[in-house]
Structure formats: structure tokens, C-alpha cells
PDB file of C-alpha atoms and ligand atoms in Angstrom:
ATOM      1  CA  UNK A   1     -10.681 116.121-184.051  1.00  0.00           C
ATOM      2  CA  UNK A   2     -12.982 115.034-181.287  1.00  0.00           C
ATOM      3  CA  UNK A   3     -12.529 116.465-178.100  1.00  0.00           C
ATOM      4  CA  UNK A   4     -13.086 113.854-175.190  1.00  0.00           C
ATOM      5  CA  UNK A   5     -13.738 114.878-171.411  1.00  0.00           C
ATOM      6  CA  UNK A   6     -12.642 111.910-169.307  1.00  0.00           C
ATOM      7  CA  UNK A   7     -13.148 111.829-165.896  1.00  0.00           C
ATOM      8  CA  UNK A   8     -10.822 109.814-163.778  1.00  0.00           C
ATOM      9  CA  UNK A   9      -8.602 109.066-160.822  1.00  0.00           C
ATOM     10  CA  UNK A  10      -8.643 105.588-161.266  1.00  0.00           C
ATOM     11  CA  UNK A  11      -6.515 102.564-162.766  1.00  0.00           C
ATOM     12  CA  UNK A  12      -8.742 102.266-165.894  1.00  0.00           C
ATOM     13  CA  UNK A  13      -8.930 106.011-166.461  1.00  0.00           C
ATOM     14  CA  UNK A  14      -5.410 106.182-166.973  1.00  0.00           C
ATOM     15  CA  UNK A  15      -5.170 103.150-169.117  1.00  0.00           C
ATOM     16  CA  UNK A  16      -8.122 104.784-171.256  1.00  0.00           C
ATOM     17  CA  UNK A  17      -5.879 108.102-171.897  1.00  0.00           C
ATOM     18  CA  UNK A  18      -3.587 105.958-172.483  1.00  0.00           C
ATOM     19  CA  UNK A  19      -5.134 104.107-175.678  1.00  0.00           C
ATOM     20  CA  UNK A  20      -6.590 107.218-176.621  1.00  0.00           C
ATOM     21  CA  UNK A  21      -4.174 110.092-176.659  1.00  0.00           C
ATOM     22  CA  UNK A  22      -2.746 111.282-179.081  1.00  0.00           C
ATOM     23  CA  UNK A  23      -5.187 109.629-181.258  1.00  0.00           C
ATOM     24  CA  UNK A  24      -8.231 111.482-180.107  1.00  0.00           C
ATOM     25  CA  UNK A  25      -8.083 115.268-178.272  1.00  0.00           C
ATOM     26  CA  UNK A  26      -8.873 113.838-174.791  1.00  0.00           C
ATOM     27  CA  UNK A  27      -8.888 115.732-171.562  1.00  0.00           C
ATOM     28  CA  UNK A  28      -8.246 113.804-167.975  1.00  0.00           C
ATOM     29  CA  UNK A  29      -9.737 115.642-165.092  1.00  0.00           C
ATOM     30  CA  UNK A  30      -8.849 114.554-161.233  1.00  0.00           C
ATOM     31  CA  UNK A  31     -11.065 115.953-158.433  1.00  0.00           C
ATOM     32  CA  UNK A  32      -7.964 116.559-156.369  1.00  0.00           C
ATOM     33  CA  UNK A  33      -8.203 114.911-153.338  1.00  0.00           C
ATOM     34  CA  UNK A  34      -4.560 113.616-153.513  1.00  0.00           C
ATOM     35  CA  UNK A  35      -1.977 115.010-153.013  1.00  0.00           C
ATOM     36  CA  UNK A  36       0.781 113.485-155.102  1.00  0.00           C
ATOM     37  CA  UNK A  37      -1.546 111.974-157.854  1.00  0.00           C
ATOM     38  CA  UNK A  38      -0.646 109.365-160.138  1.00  0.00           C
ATOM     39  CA  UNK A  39      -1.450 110.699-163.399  1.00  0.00           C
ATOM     40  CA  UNK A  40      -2.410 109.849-167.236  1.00  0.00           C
ATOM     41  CA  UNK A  41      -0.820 110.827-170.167  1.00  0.00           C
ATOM     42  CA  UNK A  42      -2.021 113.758-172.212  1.00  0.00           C
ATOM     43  CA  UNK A  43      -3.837 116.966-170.653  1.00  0.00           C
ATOM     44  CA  UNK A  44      -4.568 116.857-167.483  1.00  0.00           C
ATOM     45  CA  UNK A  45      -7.151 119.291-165.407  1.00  0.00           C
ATOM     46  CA  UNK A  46      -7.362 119.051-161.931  1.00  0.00           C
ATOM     47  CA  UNK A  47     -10.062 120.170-158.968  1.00  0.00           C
ATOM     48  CA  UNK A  48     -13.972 119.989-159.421  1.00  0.00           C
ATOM     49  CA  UNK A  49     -16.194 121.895-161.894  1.00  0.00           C
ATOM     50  CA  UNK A  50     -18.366 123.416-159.560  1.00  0.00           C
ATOM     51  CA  UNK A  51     -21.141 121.647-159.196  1.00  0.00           C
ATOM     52  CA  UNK A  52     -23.961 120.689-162.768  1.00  0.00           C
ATOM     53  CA  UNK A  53     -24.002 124.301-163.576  1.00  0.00           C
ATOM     54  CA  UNK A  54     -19.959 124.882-163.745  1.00  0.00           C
ATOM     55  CA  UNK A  55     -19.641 121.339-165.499  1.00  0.00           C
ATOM     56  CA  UNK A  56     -22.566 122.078-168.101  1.00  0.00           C
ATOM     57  CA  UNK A  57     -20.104 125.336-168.545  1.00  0.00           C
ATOM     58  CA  UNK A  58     -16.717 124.039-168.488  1.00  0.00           C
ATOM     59  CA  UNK A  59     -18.060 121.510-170.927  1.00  0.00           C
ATOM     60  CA  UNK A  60     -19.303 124.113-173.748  1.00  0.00           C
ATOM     61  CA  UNK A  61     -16.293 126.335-173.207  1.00  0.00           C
ATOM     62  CA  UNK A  62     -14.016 123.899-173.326  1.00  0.00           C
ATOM     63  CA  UNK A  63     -15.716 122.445-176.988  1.00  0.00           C
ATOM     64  CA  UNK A  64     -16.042 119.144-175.488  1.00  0.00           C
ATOM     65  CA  UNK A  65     -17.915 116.155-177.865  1.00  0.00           C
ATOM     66  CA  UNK A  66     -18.433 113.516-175.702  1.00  0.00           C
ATOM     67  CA  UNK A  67     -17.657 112.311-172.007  1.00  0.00           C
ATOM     68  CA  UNK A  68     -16.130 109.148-170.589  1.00  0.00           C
ATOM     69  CA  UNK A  69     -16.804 108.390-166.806  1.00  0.00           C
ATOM     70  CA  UNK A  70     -14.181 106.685-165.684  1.00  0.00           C
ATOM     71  CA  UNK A  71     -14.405 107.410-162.088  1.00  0.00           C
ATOM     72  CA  UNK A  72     -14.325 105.209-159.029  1.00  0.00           C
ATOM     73  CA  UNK A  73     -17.898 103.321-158.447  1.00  0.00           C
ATOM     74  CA  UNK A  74     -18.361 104.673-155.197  1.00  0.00           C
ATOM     75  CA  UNK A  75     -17.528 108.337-157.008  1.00  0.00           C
ATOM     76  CA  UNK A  76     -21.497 108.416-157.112  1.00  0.00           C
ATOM     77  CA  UNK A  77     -22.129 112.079-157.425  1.00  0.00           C
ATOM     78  CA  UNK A  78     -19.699 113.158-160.087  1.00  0.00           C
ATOM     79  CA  UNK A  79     -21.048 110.325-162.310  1.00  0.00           C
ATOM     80  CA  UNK A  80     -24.821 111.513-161.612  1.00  0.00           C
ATOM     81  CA  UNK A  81     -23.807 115.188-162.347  1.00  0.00           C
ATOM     82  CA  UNK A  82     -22.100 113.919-165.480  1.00  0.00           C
ATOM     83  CA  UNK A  83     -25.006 112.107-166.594  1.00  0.00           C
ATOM     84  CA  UNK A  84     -27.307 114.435-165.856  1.00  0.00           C
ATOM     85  CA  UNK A  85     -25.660 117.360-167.828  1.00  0.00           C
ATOM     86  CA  UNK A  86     -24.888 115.197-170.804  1.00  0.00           C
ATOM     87  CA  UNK A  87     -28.326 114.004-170.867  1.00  0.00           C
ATOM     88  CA  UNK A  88     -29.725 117.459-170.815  1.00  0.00           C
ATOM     89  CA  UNK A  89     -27.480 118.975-173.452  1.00  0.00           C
ATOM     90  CA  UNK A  90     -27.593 115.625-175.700  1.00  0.00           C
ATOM     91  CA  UNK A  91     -23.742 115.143-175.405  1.00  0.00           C
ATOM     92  CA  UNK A  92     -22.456 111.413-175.942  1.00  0.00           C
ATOM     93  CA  UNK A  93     -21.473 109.994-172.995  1.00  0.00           C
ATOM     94  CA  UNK A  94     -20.468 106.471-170.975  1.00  0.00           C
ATOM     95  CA  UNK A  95     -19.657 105.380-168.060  1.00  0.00           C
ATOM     96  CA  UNK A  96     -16.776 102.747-168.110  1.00  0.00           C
ATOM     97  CA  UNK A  97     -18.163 100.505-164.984  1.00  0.00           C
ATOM     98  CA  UNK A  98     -15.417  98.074-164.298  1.00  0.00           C
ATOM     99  CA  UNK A  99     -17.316  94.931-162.848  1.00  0.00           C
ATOM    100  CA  UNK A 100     -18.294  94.423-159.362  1.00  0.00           C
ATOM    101  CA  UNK A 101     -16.979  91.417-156.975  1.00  0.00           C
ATOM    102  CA  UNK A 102     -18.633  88.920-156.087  1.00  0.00           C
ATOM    103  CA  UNK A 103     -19.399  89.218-152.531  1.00  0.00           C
ATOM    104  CA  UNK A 104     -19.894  85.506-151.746  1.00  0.00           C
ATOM    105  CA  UNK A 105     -19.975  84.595-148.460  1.00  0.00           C
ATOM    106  CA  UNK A 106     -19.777  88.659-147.295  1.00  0.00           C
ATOM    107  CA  UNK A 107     -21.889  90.393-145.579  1.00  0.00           C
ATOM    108  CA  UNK A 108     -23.240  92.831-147.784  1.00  0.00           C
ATOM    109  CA  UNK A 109     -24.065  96.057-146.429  1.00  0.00           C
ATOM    110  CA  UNK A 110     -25.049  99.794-148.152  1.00  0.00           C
ATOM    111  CA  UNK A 111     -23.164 102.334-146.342  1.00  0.00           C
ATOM    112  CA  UNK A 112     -20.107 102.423-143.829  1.00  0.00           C
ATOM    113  CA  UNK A 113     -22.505 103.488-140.901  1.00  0.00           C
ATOM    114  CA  UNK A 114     -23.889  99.721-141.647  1.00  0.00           C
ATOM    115  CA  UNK A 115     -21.067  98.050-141.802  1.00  0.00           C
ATOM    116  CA  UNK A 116     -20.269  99.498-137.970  1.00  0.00           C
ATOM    117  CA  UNK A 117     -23.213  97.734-136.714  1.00  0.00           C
ATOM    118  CA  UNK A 118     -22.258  94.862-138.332  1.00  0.00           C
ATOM    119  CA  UNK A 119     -18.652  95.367-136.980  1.00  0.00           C
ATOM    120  CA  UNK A 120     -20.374  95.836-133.252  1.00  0.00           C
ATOM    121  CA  UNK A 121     -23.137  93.254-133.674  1.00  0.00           C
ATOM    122  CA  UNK A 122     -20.496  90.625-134.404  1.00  0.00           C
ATOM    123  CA  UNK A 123     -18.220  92.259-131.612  1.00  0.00           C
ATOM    124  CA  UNK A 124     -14.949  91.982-134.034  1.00  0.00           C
ATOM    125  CA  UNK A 125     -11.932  93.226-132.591  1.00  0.00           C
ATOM    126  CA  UNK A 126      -9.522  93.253-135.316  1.00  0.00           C
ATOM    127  CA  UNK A 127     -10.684  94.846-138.581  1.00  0.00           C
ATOM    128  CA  UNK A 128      -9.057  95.920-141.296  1.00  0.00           C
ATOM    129  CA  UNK A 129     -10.030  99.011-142.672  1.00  0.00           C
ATOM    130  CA  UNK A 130     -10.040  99.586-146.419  1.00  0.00           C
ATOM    131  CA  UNK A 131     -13.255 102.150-147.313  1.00  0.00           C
ATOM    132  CA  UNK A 132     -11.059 104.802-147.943  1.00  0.00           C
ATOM    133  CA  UNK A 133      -9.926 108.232-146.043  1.00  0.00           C
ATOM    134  CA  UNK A 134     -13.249 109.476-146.208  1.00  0.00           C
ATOM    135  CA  UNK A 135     -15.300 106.110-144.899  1.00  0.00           C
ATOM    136  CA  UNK A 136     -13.376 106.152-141.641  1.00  0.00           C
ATOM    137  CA  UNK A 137     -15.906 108.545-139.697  1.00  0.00           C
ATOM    138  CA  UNK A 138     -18.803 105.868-139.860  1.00  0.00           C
ATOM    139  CA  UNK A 139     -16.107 104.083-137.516  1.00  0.00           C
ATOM    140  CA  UNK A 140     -15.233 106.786-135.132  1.00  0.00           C
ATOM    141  CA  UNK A 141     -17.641 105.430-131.738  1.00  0.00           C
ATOM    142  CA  UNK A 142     -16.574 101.829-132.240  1.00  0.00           C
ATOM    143  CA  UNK A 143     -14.689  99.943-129.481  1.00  0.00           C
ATOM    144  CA  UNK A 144     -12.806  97.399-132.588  1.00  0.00           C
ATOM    145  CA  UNK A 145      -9.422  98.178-133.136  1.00  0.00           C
ATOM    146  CA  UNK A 146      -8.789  99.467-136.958  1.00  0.00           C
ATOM    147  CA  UNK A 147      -5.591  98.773-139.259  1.00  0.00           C
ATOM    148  CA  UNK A 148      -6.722 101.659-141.331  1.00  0.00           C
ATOM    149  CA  UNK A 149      -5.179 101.473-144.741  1.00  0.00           C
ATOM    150  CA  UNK A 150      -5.494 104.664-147.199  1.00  0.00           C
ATOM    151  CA  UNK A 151      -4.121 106.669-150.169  1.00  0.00           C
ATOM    152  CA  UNK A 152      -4.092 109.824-147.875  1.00  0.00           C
ATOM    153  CA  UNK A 153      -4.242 110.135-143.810  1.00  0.00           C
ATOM    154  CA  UNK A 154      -7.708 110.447-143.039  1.00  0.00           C
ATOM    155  CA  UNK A 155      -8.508 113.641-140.718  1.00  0.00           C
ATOM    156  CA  UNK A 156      -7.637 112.959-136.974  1.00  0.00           C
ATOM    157  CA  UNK A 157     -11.039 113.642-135.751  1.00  0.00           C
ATOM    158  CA  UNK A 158     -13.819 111.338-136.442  1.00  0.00           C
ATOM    159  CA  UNK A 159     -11.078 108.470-136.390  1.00  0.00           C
ATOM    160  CA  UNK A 160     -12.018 105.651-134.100  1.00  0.00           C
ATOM    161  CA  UNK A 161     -10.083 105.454-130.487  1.00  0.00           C
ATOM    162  CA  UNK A 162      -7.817 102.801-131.247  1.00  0.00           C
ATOM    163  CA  UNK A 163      -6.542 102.261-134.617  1.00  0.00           C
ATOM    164  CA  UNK A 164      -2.851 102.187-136.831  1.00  0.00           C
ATOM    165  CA  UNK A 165      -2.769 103.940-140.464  1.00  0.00           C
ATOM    166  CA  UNK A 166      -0.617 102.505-143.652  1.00  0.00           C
ATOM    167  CA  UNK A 167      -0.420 104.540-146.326  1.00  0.00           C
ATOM    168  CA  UNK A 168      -0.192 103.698-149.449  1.00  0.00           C
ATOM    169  CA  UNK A 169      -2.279 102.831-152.568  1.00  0.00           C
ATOM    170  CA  UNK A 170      -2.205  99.632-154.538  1.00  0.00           C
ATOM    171  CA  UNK A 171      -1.951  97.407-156.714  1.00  0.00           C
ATOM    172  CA  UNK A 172      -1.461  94.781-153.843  1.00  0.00           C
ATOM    173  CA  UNK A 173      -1.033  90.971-153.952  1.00  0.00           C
ATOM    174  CA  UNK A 174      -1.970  87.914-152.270  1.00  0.00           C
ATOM    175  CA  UNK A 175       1.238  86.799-150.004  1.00  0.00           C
ATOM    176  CA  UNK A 176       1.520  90.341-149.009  1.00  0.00           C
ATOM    177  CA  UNK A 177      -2.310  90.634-147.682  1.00  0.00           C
ATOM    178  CA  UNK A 178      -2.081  87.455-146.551  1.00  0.00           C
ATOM    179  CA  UNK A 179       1.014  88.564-144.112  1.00  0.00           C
ATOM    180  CA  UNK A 180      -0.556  91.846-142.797  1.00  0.00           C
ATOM    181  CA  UNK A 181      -3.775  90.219-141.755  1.00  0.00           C
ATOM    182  CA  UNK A 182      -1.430  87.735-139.941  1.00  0.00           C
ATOM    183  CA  UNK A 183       0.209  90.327-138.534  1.00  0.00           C
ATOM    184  CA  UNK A 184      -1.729  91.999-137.361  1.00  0.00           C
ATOM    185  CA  UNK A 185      -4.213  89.305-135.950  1.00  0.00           C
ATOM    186  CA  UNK A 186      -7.328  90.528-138.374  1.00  0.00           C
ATOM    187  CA  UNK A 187     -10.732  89.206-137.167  1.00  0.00           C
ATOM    188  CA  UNK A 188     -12.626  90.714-139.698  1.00  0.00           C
ATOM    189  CA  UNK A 189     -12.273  92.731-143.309  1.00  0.00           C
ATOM    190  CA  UNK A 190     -14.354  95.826-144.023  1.00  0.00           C
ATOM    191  CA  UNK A 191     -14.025  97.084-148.260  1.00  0.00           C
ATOM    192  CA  UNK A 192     -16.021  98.486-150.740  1.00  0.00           C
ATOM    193  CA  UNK A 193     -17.478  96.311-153.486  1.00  0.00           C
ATOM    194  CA  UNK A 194     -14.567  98.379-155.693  1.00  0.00           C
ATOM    195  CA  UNK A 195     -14.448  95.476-158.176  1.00  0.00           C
ATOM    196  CA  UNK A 196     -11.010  95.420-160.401  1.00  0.00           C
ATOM    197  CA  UNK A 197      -7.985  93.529-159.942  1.00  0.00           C
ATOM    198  CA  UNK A 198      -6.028  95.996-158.006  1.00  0.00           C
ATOM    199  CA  UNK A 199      -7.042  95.646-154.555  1.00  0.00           C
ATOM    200  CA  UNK A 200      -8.956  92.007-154.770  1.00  0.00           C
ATOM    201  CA  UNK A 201      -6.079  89.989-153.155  1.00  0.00           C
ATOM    202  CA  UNK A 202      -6.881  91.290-149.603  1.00  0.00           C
ATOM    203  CA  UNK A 203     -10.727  89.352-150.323  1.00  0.00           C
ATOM    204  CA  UNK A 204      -8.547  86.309-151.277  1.00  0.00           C
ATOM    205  CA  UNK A 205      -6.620  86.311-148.374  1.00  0.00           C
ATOM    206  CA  UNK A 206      -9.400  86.837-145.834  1.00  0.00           C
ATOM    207  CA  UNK A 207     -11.045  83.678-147.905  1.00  0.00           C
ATOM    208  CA  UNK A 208      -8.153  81.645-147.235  1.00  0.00           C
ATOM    209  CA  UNK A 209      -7.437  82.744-143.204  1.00  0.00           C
ATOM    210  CA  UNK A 210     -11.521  82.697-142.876  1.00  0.00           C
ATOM    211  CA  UNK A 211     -11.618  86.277-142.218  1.00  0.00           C
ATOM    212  CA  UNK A 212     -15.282  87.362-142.275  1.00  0.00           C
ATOM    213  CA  UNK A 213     -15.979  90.162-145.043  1.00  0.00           C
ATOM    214  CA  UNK A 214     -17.684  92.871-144.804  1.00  0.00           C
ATOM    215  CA  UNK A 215     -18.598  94.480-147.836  1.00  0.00           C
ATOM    216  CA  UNK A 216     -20.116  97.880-148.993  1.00  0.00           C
ATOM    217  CA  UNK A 217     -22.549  97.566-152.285  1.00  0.00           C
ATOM    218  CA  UNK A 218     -21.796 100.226-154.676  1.00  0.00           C
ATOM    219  CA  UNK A 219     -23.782 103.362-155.207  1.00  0.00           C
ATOM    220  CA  UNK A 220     -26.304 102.239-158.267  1.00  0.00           C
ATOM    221  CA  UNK A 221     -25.989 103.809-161.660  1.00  0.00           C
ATOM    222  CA  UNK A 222     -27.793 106.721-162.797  1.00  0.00           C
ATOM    223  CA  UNK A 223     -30.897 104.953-164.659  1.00  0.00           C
ATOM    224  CA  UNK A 224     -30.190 104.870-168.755  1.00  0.00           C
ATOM    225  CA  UNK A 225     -26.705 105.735-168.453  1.00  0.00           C
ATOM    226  CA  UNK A 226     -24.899 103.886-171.193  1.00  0.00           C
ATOM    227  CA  UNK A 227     -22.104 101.665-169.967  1.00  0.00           C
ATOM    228  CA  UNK A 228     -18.827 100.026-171.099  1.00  0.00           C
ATOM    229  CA  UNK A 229     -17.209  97.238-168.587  1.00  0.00           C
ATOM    230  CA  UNK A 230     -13.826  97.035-169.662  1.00  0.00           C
ATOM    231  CA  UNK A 231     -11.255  99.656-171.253  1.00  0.00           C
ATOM    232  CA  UNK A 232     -10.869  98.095-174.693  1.00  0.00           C
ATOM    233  CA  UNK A 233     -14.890  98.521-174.938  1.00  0.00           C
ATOM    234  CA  UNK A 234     -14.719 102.310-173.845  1.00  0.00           C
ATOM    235  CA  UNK A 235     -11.822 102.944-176.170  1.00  0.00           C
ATOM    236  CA  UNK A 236     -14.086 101.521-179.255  1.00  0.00           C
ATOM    237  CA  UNK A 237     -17.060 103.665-177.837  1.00  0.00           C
ATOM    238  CA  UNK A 238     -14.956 106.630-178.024  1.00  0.00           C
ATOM    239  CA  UNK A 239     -13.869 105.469-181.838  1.00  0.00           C
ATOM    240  CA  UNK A 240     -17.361 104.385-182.847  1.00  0.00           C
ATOM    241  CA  UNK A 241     -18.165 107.815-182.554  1.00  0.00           C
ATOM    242  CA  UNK A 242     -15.204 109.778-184.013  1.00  0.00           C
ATOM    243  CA  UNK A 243     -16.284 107.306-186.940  1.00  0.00           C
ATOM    244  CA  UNK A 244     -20.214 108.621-186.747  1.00  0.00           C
ATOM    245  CA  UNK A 245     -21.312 105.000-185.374  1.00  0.00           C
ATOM    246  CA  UNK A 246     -23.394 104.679-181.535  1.00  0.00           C
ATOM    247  CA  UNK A 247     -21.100 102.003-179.833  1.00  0.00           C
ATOM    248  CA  UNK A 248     -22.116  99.626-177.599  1.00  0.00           C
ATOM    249  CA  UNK A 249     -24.551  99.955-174.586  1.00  0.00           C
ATOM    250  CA  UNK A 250     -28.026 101.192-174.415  1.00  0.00           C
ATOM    251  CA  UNK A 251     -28.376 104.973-175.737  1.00  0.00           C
ATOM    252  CA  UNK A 252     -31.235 106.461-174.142  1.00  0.00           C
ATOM    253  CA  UNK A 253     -30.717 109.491-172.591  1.00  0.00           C
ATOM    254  CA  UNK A 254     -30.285 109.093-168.811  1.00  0.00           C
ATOM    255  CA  UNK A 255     -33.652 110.032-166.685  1.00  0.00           C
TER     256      UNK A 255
HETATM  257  P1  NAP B 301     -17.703 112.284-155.620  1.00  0.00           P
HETATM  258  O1  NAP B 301     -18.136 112.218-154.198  1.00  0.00           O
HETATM  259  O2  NAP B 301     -18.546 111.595-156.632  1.00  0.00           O
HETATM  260  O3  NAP B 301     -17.564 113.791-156.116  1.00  0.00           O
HETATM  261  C1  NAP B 301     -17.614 114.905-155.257  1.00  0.00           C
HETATM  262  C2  NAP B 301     -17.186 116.111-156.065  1.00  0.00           C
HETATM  263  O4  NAP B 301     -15.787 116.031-156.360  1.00  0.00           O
HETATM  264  C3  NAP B 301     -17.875 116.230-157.407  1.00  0.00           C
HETATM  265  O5  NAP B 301     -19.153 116.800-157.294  1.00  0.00           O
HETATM  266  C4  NAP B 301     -16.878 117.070-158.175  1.00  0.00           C
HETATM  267  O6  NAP B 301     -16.913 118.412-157.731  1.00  0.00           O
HETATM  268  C5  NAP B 301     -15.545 116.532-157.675  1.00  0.00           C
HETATM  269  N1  NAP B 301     -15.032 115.444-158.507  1.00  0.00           N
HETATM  270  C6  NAP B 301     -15.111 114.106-158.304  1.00  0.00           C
HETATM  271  N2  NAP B 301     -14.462 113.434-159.250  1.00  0.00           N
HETATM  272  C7  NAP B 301     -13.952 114.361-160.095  1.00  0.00           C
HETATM  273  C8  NAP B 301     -13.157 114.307-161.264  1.00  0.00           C
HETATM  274  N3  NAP B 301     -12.730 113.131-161.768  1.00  0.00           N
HETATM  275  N4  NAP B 301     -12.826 115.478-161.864  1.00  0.00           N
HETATM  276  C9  NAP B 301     -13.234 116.671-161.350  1.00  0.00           C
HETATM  277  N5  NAP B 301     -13.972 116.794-160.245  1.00  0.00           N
HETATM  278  C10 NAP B 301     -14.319 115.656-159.622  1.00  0.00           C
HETATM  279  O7  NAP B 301     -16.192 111.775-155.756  1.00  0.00           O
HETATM  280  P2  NAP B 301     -15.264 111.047-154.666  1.00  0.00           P
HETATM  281  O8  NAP B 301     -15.886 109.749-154.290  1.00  0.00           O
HETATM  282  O9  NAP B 301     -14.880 112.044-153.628  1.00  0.00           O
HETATM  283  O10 NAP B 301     -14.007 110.724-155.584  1.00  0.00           O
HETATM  284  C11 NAP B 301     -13.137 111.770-155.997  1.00  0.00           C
HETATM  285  C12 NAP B 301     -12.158 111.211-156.996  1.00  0.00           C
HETATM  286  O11 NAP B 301     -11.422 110.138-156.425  1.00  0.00           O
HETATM  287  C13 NAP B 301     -12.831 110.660-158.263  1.00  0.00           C
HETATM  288  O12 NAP B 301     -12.092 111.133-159.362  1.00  0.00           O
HETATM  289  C14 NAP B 301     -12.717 109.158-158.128  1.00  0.00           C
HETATM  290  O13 NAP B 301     -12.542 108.533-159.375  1.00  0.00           O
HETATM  291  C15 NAP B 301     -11.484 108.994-157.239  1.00  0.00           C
HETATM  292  N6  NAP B 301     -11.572 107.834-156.348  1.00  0.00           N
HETATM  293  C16 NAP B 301     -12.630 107.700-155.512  1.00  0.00           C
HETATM  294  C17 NAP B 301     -12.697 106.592-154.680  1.00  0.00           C
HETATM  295  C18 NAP B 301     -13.892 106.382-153.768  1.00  0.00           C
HETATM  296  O14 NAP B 301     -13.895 105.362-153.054  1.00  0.00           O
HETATM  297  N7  NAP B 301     -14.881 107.251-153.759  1.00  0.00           N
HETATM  298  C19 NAP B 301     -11.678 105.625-154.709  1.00  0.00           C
HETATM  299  C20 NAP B 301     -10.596 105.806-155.581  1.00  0.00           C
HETATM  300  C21 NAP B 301     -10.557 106.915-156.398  1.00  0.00           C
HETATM  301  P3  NAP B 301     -17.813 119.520-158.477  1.00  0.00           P
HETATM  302  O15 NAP B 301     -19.226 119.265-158.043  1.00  0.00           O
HETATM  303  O16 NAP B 301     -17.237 120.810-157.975  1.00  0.00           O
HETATM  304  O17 NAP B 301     -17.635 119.331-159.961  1.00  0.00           O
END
């Protein structure tokens, strides 16, 4: 049977394993980072691979066929060491590249550090913070205010001066966002371009309360790298092959 490496930690990875397994010999791996993680069904391995070298490894020991990259778009260097080990060893592999939002009337930046000068430029005072444990540091000198909402706490230093933390992860809906920017007075919405349906009410609620956005564009692709949009199209990638077809997407090998 064909043994599938798919990397995850998000929504779509799960529901992936979960068409999948037990039809095809699939293996989920999590980098770890949370604690209490929610996880797919079938085999599970957890922590990284150490680096191209332990991945090009863990791959051959482990017999793997092919590899699904299911991680989060901003997961940018686990999806370039994945393509650039399958593309070396000639190893099938897609990344499953759930589509981005439209940022509208955002303002677009490329990295968190940007989106604080945007955040002191304007001279917001409210923002809500939603780049994730690890994008709070860009934040850390700024005189704003921060409802800081993450999966896990982010690390007490590098956190800004004045701030409040929710935990939690999603899926979260409109009336809810809607009533925690009212509460808590938002003047402005920092995010990722994440893309998916999980997390998109908070941009519809900002829309409607004419919160300014400002948004994070995601990492780009590695250049070649086939892709697959939604889960249905990754799951008939994954059969294409087991049936000795190419499924969908370009297939040259990643540069
Ligand atoms: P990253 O910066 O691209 O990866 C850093 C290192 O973490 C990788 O080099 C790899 O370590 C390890 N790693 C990442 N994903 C892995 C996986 N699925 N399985 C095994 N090792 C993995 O990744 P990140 O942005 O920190 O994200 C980590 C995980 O959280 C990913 O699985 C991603 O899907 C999920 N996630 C990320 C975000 C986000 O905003 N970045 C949001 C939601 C979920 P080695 O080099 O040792 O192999």
C-alpha cells in the first residue's frame, strides 16, 4: 500500500487523514508547538525532523511514497524543506494551499515588523491581535494597546506594555467577533492573510464596525511546487497516484 507523509497542524490536514486513512498508509506529523493538540485520525508523529537532512532521512527510513503539505501558509520553512527534499530525491509531492482572502480594502503588509509601523503610523490604539504566539514580538515597543488572541500564551518578554491575552483557537463566528471588538473598543485588526473559513468572521466583523485591517501577505510558494486548493483535490492527488496516474497541478520538480 502507499505510504503517505502528511504534514499538518491545520483544519484541512486533519480532514485529509481523515478521507484518507485507512484507505491509504498515511502518516500525520505535528511540529509540536502545542501543547494539547487537536489531532487526526490514524498515525500520528509529533516534533520536527531535524532540519532537510533528518527529513530526507526520516523519509527513506520510514518507506515513505509521496508527501502532502498540508501545513499552515505562513508554515513557510517546513513547506520549502519539504519541497526541496522531495524535489531532490524525485518523491511525489503537493502542497494543499487552501486559498488566500481577499484583502480588499486592507492594508496589506509582508511581515509583522510592517504591520507595527502601520499600527504607529496610523496611531491606533485598540488593535486586535491575531498573528499568532509567535508574531507578537514585532509588537513589543508599540504604545497601542493589544487584545492578543492565541492558541498558546505567547512568551512574557517581547510582549508589548499594555495588552490582554484570550486563549483559545477557532473556528469562530460572526456575532461572536462582532461582540469582542465591541467590547473591547477595537480601532484596528491586525491577521495573517490565513485564508479558510475558520477564522474569516473576525474580517467580516471589522467590515461591518469599519475596523481598519491590517493584513500580513503570505510567505510565497516554493517555485514549481505542485498544488491542490481544496481537500477533495488533495485526496484525488493522493489516489491518482496509488492508481499510477499524475493528478492535478503542474509536475515539475520544484527549483
Ligand atoms: P515553520 O516555521 O515552517 O517550521 C519550523 C520548523 O518546525 C520546521 O523546520 C520543522 O522542524 C518544524 N515543523 C513545522 N511544521 C512541522 C510539521 N507539520 N511536522 C514536523 N515538523 C514541523 O512552522 P511554524 O510556522 O512554526 O508552524 C508549525 C506548525 O504549526 C505547522 O505544522 C503549521 O501547520 C502549524 N500552524 C502554523 C501557523 C502559523 O501561523 N505559522 C498557524 C497555525 C498552525 P525541522 O526543521 O526540525 O524538521
Amino acid at each position: 500500500m502507499m505510504r503517505v507523509l502528511l504534514l499538518g497542524g491545520t483544519a484541512e490536514a486533519r480532514a485529509l487523514a481523515k478521507t484518507l486513512h485507512p484507505r491509504f498508509d498515511i502518516v500525520s506529523s505535528l511540529a509540536g508547538r502545542v501543547p494539547d493538540p487537536a489531532l487526526p485520525v490514524g498515525p500520528v508523529r509529533i516534533g520536527g525532523f531535524g532540519g532537510v537532512d533528518g527529513l530526507r532521512r526520516w523519509l527513506h527510513d520510514e518507506g515513505i511514497d509521496a508527501v502532502v503539505d498540508a501545513t499552515h501558509p505562513f508554515a513557510a520553512t517546513m513547506t520549502a524543506h519539504a519541497a526541496q527534499v522531495c524535489g531532490h530525491v524525485g518523491m511525489p509531492h503537493l502542497v494543499l494551499a487552501r486559498p488566500a482572502w481577499d484583502p480588499g480594502v486592507a492594508t496589506v503588509v509582508t511581515s509583522g515588523t510592517e504591520a507595527a509601523g502601520v499600527v504607529a503610523e496610523q496611531c491606533y490604539s485598540r488593535v486586535f491581535l491575531t498573528t499568532g504566539r509567535s508574531g507578537v514580538g514585532a509588537f513589543a515597543a508599540s504604545d497601542a494597546w493589544f487584545l492578543i488572541r492565541a492558541v498558546t500564551a505567547p512568551d512574557g518578554a517581547g510582549m508589548p506594555r499594555r495588552h490582554h491575552v484570550i486563549l483559545s483557537r477557532g473556528p469562530y463566528g460572526y456575532d461572536d467577533e462582532l461582540a469582542l471588538l465591541r467590547e473591547h473598543r477595537i480601532d484596528a485588526l491586525v491577521t495573517k492573510n490565513s485564508g479558510g473559513d475558520m477564522t474569516r468572521a473576525k474580517l467580516d466583523a471589522a467590515a461591518a464596525l469599519d475596523v481598519p485591517v491590517v493584513m500580513v501577505a503570505r510567505p510565497a510558494l516554493p517555485a514549481g511546487v505542485r498544488t491542490a486548493c481544496t481537500v477533495d483535490e488533495a485526496a484525488e492527488w493522493v489516489s491518482g497516484l496509488a492508481a499510477g496516474g499524475v493528478g492535478p497541478g503542474p509536475s515539475e520538480p520544484p527549483r
